[in-house]
Coordinates of C-alpha atoms (C1' of nucleotides) in Angstrom, one line a residue:
Chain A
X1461 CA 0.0 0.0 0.0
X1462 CA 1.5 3.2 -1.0
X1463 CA 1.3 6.2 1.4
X1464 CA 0.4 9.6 0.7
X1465 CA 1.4 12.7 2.1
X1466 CA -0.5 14.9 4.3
X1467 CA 1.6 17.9 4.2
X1468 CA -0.1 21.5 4.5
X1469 CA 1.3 24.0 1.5
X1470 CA 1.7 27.7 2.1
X1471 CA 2.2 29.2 -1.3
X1472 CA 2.5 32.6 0.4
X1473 CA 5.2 31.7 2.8
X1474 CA 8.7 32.5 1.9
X1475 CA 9.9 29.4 2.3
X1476 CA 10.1 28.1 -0.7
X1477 CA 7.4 24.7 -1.6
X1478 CA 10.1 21.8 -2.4
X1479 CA 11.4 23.5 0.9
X1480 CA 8.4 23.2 2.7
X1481 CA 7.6 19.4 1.2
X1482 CA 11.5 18.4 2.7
X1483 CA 9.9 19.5 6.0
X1484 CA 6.9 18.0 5.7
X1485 CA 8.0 14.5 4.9
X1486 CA 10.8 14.5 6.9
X1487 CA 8.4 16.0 9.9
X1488 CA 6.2 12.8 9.0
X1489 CA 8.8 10.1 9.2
X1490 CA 10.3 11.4 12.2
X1491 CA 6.7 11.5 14.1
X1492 CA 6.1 8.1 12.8
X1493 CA 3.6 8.6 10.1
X1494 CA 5.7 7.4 7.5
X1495 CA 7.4 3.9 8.6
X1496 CA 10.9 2.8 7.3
X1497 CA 10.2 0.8 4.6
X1498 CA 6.8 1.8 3.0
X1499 CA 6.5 3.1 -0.3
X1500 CA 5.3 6.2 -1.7
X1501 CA 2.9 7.1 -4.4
X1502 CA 4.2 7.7 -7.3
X1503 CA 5.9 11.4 -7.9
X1504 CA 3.3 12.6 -10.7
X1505 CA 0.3 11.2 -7.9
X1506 CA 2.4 13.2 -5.0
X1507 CA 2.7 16.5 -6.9
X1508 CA -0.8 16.3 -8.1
X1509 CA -1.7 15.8 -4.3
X1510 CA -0.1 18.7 -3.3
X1511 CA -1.0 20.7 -6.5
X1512 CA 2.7 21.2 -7.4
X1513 CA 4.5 20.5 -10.6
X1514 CA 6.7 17.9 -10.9
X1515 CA 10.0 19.1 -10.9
X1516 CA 9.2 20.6 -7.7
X1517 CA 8.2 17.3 -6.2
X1518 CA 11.3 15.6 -7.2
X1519 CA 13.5 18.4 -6.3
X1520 CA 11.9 18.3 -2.5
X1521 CA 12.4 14.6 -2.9
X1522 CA 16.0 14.7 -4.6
X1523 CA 17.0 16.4 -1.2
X1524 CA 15.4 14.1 1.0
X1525 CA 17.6 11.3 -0.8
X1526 CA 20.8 13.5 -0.4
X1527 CA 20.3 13.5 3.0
X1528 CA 19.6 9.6 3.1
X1529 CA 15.5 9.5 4.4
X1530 CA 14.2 7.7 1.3
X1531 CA 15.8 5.8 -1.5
X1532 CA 14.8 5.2 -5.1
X1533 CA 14.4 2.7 -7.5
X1534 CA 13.5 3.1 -11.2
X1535 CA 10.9 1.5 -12.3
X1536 CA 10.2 0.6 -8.9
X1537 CA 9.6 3.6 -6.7
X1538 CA 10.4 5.5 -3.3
X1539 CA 10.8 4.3 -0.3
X1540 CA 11.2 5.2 3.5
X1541 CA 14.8 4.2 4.3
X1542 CA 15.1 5.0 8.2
X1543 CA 13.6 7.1 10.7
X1544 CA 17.1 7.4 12.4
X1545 CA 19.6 9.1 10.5
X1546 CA 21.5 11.4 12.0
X1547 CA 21.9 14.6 10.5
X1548 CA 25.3 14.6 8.3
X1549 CA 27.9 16.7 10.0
X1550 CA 27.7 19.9 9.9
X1551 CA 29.8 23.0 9.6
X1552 CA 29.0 24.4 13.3
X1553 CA 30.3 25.2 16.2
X1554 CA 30.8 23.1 18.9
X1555 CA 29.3 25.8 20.9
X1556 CA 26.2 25.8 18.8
X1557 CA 25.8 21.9 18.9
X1558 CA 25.9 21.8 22.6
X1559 CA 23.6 24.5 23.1
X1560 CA 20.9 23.1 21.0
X1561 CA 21.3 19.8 22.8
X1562 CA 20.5 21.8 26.1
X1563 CA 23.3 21.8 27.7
X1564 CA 25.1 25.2 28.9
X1565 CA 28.6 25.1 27.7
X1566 CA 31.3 27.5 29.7
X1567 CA 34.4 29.1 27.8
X1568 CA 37.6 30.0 29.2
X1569 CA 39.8 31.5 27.4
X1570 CA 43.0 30.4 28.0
X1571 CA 45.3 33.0 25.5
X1572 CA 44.5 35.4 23.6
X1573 CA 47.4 37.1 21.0
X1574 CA 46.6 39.3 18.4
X1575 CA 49.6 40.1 15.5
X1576 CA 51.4 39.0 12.5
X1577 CA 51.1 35.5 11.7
X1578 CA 53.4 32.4 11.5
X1579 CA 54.6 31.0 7.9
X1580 CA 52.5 28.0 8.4
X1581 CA 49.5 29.6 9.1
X1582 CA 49.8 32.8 6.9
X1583 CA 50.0 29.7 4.7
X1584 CA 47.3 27.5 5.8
X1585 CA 45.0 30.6 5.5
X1586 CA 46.1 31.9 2.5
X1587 CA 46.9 35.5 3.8
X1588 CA 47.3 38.9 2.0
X1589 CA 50.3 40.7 2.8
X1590 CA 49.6 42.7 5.8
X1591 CA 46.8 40.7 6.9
X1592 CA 47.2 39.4 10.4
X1593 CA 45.4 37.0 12.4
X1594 CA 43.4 36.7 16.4
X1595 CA 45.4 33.4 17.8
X1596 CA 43.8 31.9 21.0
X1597 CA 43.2 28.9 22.8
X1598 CA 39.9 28.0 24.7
X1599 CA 39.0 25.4 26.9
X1600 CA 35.4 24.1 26.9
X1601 CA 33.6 22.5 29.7
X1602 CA 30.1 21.3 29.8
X1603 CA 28.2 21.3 33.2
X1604 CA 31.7 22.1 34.6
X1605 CA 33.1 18.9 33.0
X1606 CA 35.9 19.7 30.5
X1607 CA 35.5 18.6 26.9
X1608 CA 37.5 20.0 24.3
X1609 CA 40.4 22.0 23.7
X1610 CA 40.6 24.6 21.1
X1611 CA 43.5 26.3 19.5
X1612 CA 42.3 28.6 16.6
X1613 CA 43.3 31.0 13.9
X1614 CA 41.5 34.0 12.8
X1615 CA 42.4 36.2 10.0
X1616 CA 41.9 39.9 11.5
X1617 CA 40.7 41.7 8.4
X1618 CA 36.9 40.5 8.4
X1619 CA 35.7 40.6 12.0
X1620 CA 36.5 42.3 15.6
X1621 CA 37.5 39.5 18.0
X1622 CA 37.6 40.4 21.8
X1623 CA 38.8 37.5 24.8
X1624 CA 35.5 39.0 26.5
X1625 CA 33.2 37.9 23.5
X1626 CA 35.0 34.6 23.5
X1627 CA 33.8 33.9 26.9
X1628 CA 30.6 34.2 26.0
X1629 CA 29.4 33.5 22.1
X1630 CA 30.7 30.9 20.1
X1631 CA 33.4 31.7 17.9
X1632 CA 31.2 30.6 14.6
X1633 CA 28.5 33.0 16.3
X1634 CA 30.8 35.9 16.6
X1635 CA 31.9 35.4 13.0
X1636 CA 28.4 34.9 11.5
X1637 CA 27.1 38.0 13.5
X1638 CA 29.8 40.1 11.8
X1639 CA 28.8 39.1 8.3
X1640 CA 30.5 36.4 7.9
X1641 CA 28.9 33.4 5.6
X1642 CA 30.4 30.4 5.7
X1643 CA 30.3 27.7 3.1
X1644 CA 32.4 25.1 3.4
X1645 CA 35.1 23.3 5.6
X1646 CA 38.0 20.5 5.0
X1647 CA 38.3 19.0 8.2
X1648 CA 40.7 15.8 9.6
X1649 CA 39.9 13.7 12.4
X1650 CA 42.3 11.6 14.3
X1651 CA 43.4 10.4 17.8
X1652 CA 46.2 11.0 20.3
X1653 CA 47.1 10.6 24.2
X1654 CA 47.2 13.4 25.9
X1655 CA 50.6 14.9 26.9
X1656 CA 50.9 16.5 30.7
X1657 CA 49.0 20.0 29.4
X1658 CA 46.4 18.5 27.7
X1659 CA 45.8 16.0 30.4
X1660 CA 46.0 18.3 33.2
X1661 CA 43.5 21.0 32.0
X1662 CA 41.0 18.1 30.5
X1663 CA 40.9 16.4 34.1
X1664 CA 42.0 13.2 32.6
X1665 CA 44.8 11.0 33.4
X1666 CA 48.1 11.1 31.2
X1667 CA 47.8 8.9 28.0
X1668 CA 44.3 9.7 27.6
X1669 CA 42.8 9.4 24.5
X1670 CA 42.3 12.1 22.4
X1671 CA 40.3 12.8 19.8
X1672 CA 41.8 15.1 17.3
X1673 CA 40.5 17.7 14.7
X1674 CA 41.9 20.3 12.4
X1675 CA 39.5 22.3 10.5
X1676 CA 39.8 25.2 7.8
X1677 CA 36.5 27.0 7.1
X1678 CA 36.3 29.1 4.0
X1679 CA 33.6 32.1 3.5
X1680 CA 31.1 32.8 0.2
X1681 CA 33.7 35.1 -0.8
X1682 CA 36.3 32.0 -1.0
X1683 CA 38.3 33.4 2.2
X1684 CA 40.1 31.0 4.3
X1685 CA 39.0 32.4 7.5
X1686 CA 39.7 30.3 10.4
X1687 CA 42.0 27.3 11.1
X1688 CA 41.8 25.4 14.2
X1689 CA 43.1 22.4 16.1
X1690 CA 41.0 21.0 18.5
X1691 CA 41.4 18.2 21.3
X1692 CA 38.1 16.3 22.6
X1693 CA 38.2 14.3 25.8
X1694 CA 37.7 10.7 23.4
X1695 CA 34.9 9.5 26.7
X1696 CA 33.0 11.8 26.0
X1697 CA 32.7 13.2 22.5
X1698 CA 32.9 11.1 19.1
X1699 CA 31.7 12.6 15.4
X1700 CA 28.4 10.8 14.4
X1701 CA 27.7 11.2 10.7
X1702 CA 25.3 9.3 8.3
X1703 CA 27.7 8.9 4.2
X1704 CA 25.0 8.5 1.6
X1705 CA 25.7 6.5 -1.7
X1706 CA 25.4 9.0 -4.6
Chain B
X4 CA 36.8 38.9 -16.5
X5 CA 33.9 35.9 -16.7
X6 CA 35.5 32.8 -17.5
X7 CA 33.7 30.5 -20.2
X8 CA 33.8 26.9 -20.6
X9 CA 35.2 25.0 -23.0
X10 CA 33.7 21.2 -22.7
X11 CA 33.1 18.5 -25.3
X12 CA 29.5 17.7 -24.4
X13 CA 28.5 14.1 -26.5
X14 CA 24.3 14.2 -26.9
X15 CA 25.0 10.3 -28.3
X16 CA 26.8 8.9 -24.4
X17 CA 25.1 7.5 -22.3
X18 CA 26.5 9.7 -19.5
X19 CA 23.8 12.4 -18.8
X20 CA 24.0 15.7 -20.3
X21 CA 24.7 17.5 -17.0
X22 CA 27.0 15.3 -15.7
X23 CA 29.2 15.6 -18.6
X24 CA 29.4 18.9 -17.7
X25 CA 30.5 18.3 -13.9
X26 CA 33.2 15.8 -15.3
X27 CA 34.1 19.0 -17.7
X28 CA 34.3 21.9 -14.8
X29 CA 36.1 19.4 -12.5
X30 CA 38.3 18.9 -14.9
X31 CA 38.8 22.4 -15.9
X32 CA 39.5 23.1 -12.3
X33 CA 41.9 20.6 -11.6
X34 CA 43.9 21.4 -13.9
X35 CA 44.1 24.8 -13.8
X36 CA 42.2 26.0 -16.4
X37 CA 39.5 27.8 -14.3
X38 CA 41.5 29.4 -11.1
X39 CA 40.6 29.5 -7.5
X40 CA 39.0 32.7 -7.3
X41 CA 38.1 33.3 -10.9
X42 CA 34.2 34.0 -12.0
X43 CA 32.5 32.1 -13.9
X44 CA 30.0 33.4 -16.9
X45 CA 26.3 33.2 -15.7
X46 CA 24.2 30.4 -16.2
X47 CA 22.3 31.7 -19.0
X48 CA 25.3 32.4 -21.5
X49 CA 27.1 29.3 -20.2
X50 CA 24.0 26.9 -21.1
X51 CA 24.0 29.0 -24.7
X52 CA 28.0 28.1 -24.9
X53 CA 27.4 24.3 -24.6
X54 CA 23.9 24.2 -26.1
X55 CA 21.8 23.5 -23.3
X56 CA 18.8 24.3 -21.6
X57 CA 19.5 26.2 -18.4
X58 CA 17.6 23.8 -16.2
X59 CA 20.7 21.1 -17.0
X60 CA 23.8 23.2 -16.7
X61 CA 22.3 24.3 -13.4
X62 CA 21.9 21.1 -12.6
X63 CA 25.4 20.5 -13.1
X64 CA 26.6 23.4 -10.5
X65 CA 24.4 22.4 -7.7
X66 CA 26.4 19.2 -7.7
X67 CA 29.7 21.2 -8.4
X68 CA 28.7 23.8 -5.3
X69 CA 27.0 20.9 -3.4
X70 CA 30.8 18.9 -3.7
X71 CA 32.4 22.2 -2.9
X72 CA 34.0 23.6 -6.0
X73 CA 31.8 26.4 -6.5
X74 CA 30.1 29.0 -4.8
X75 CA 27.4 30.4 -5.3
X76 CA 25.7 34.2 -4.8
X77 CA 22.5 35.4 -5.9
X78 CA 22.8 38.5 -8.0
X79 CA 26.5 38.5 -8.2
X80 CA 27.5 35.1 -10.1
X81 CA 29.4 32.1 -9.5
X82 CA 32.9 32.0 -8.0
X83 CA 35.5 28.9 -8.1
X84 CA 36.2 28.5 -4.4
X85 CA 39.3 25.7 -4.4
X86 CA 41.4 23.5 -6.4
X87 CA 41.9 21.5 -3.2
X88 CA 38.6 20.0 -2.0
X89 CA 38.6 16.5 -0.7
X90 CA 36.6 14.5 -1.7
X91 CA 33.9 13.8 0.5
X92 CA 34.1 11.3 3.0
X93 CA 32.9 8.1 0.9
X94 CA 30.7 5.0 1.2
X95 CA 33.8 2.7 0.4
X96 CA 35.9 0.3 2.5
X97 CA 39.3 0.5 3.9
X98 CA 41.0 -1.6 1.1
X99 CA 39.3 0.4 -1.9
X100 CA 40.7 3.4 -0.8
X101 CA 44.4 1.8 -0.4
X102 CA 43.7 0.2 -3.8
X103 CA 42.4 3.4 -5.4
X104 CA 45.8 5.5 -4.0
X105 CA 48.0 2.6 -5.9
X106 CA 49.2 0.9 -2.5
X107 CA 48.8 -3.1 -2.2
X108 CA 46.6 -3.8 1.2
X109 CA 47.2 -7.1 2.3
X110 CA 44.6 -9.0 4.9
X111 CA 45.1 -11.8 7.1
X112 CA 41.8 -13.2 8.5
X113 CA 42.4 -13.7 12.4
X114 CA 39.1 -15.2 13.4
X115 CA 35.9 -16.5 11.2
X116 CA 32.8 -17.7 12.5
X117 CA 29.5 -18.3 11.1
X118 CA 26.6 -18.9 13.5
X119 CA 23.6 -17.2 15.4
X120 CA 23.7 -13.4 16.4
X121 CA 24.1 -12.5 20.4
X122 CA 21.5 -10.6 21.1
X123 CA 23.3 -7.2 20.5
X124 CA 24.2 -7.5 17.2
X125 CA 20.6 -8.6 16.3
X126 CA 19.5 -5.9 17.9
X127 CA 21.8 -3.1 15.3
X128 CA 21.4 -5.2 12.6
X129 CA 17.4 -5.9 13.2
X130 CA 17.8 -9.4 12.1
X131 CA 14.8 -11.4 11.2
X132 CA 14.4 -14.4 13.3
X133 CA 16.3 -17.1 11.8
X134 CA 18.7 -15.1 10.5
X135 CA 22.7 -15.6 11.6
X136 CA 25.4 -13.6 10.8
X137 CA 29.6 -13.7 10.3
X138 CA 31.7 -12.6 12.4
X139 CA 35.3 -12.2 11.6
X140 CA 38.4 -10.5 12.3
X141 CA 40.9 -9.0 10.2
X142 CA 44.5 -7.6 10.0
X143 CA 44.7 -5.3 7.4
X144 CA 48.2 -3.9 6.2
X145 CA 49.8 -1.8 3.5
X146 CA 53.2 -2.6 2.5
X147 CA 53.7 -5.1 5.3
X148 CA 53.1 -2.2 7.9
X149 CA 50.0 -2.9 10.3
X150 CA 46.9 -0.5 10.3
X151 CA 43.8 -1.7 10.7
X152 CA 42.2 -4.3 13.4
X153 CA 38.8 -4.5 12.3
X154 CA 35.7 -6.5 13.5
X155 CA 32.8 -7.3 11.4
X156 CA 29.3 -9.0 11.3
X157 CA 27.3 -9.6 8.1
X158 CA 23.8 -11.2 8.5
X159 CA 24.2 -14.5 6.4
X160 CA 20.9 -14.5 4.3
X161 CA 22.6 -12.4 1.6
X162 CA 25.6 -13.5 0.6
X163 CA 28.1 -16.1 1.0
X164 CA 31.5 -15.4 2.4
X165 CA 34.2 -17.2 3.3
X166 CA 37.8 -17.1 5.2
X167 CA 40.0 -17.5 1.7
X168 CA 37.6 -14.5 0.1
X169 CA 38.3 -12.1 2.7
X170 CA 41.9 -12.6 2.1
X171 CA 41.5 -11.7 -1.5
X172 CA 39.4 -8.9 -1.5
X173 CA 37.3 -6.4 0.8
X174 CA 34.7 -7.2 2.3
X175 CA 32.8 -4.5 0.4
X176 CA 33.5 -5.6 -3.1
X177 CA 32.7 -9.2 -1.5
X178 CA 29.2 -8.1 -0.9
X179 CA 28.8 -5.7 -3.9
X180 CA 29.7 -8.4 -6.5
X181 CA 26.6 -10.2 -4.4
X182 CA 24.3 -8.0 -5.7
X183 CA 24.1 -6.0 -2.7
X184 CA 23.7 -2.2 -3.2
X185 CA 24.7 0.2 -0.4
X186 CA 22.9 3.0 0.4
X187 CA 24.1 4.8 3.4
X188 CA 25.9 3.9 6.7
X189 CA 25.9 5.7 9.9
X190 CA 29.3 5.8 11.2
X191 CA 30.8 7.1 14.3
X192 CA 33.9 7.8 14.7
X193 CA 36.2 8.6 18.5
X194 CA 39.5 7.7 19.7
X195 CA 40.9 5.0 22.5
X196 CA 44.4 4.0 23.4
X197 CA 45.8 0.1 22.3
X198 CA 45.4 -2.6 25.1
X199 CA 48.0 -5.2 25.1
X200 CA 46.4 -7.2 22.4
X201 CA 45.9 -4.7 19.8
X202 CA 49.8 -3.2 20.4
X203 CA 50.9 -6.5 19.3
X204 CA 48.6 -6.8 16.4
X205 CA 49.3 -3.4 15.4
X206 CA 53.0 -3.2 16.3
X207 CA 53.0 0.0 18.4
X208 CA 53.8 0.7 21.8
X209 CA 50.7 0.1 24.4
X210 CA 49.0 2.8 25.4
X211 CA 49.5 4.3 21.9
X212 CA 46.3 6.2 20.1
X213 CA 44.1 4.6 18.1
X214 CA 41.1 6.2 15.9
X215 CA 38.2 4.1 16.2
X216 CA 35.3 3.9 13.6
X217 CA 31.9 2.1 14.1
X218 CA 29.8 1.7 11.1
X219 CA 26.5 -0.1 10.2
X220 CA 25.8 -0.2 6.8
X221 CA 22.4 -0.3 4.8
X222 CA 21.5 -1.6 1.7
X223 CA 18.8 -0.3 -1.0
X224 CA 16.2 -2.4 0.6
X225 CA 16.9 -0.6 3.6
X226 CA 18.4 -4.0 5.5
X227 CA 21.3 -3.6 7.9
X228 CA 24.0 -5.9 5.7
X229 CA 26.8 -5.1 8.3
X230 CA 28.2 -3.5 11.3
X231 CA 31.6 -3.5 12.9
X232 CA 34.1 -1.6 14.6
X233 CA 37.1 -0.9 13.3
X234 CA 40.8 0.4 14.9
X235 CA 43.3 2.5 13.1
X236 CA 46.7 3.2 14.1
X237 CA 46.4 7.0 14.5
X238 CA 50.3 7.8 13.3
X239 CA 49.1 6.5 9.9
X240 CA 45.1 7.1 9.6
X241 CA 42.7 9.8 9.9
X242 CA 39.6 10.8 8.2
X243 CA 39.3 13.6 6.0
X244 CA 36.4 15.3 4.6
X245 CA 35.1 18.6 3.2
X246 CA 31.8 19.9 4.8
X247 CA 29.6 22.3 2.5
X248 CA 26.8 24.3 3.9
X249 CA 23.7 24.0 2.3
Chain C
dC351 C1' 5.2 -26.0 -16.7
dG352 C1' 8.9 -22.8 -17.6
dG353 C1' 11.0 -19.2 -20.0
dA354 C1' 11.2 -15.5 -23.2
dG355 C1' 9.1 -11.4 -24.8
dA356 C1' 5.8 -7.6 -24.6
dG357 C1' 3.7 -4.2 -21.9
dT358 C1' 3.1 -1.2 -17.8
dT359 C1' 4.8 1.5 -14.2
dT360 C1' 8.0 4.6 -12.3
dT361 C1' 11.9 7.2 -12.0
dG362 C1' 15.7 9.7 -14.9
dT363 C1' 16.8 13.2 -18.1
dC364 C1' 16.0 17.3 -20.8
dC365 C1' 13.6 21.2 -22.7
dT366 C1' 11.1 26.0 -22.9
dG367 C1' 9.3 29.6 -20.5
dA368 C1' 8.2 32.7 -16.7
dC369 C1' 8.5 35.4 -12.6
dA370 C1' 10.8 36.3 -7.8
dT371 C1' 14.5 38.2 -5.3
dA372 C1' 19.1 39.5 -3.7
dT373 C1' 23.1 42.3 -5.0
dG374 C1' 25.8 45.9 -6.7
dG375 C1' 26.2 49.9 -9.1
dT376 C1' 24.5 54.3 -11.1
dC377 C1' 22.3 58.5 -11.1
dA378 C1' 19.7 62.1 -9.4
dC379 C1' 18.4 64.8 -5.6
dT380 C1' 19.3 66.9 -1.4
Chain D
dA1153 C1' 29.7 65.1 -1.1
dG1154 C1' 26.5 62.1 0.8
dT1155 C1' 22.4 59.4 0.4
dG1156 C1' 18.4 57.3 -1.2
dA1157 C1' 15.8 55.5 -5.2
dC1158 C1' 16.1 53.0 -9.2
dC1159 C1' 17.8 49.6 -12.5
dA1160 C1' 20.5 46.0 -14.5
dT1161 C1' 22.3 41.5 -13.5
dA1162 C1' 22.4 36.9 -11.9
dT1163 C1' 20.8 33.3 -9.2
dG1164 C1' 16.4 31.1 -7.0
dT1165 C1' 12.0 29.1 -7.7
dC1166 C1' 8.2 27.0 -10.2
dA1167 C1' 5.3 25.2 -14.1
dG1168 C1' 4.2 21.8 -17.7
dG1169 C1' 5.6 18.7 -21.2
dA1170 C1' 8.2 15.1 -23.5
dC1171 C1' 10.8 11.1 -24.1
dA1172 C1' 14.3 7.5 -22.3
dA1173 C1' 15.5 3.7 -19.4
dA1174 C1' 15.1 0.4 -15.8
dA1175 C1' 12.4 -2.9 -13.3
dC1176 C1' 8.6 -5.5 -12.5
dT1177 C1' 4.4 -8.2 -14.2
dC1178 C1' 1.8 -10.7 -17.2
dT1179 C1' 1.0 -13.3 -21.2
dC1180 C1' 1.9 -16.3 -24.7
dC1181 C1' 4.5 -19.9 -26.8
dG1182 C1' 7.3 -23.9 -26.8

DNA sequence: CGGAGAGTTTTGTCCTGACATATGGTCACT
DNA sequence: AGTGACCATATGTCAGGACAAAACTCTCCG
């Protein structure tokens, strides 16, 4: 039996209708109303349903297959997949993650320089001439727990940094609030024991593991704008992702 | 100055129309005809260029600026952001990507058993009753260097494997050449330190980092195929990736 | 009774056309 | 000289139609 979609259309909203039919659909999965598994109409039936075209069907559709909800078959048709994939990684904050999950994540800043920058990272960054860069290191702790260790890189020509506004906003807030959009990031995640440092501000025991990430986030004007190495007590913090076969 | 395209587009392959053209930019990127930085024509005139309808060539840079090579702004045009964007993270296995980069993975199998699920393994893999599974053990290394220590189950009603396959080929291709077709896997990836047993396997010092990787796999009909946990020896593995806000 | 072929269904690709909207620059007015 | 309104430009969204290709089903023939 193939299910239909009960999805309410706002044609006068701004958010755009393959927009609003991702949100439907995926709003129907996750509540249950759509089981892993069962099959959908057909696409002409579904747009015809919603009174939209087509193309606008698929396109809400093509996303929700990007993102790994339903699959498709030719010939065959579309299908539920799971109602528990996790939502791929995304280019946040770990600030911003941990907020949304509830939690109240404290900052201390643990440096804060503000100059020239080193070869490597003038490299890393890509830097003009006469560019120079925020460097600071930060120490995150979740209900007083400590969680991650941050070492980052800021380029000084886009946005005001302050060690006061790093206590309190995440970095990837401060940067977005000052006009700052960012589109992508290539990021590297690997492992390590933590030295004496590491181990001692963490509250772990020596030879700890580690998890380990650099990351280099680049703006919509292609500016490499920040390049960071982070430290994550491995107990308590792991990257979840769900890959999707294109 | 708006770069144009210069791409041999074949109305007679099989390849699709707008996909010949992502091959084409790619191309044209990697190999430095179209610089970082450097503008593109709009979408209009480029669709006139290579005679096609606008809806395909645009087609063609949402996957270019969905992979990360392009950016796009509304009212302003299309920008190349980077000839150095990894390739997202993939749904491939350990020896496929040692294969692809031209190295010569070698596996010994160091436990294979074939029998009923505990209960936890049913349980990620949401076995049907009845249903067993494989689990196995392998040592995979690359130029007679350890790296991997990995730990799999497959449920058994799909294919057939055996201990002399595994040692030939990756599990993966094992499975794919069964007619299995993967869809997406969620994946999770942390750190630990190497117990006494792994530092031998591995041939590093105990106490040594490790990146660990758990992944369970699904197929097109939206079965679990596999789960395992794998161990990598973090002085020689880490995971890469390029995010891309959408 | 079994297998090959035809037909149906459904997604995949491609086209033309239209209007909306964000951005950046220009020009006139203050 | 500064500022606001306007306009050109380019991407964003949406419609409707057409044909291709894959996969399943059913029928017919051996």
């Amino acid at each position: 039996m193939a299910a239909t979609l009960n999805i309410p259309i706002d044609r006068s909203s701004p958010v755009p209708l393959y927009h609003q039919v991702v949100q439907g659909i995926e709003g129907m999965i996750r509540n249950g109303a759509l089981e892993p598994g069962s099959k959908l109409e057909n696409e002409i039936e579904l747009a015809a349903q919603l009174n939209l075209s087509r193309p606008t069907m698929r396109k809400a559709m093509d996303e929700l297959v990007r993102s790994g909800l339903l699959v498709r078959k030719r010939g065959v048709g579309t299908q539920v997949v799971a109602s528990q994939v996790r939502r791929h990684l995304e280019l946040s904050s770990l600030f911003d993650d941990l907020a949304r999950g509830g939690k109240k994540p404290t900052t201390r800043v643990l440096s804060f320089r503000h100059g020239p920058a080193e070869a490597e990272v003038a490299d890393t960054l890509q830097l003009p001439a006469g560019v120079g860069v925020y460097h600071f290191t930060r120490l995150r702790a979740v209900d007083s727990k400590p969680l991650a260790l941050m070492e980052n890189w800021v380029r000084d020509d886009i946005a005001e940094l302050t060690e006061g506004g790093l206590r309190e906003h995440g970095m990837y807030q401060i940067l977005r609030d000052a006009g700052v959009n960012f589109r992508l990031a290539n990021q590297r995640i690997g492992a390590a024991v933590a030295d004496e440092r590491q181990a001692e501000l963490l509250e772990v025991a020596r030879g700890s593991a580690l998890v380990t990430m650099e990351r280099t986030a680049v703006d919509d004007a292609g500016r490499r704008v920040e390049t960071g190495r982070h430290v994550y007590r491995a107990d308590s913090y792991s990257f979840e992702m769900t890959l999707v076969q294109r």
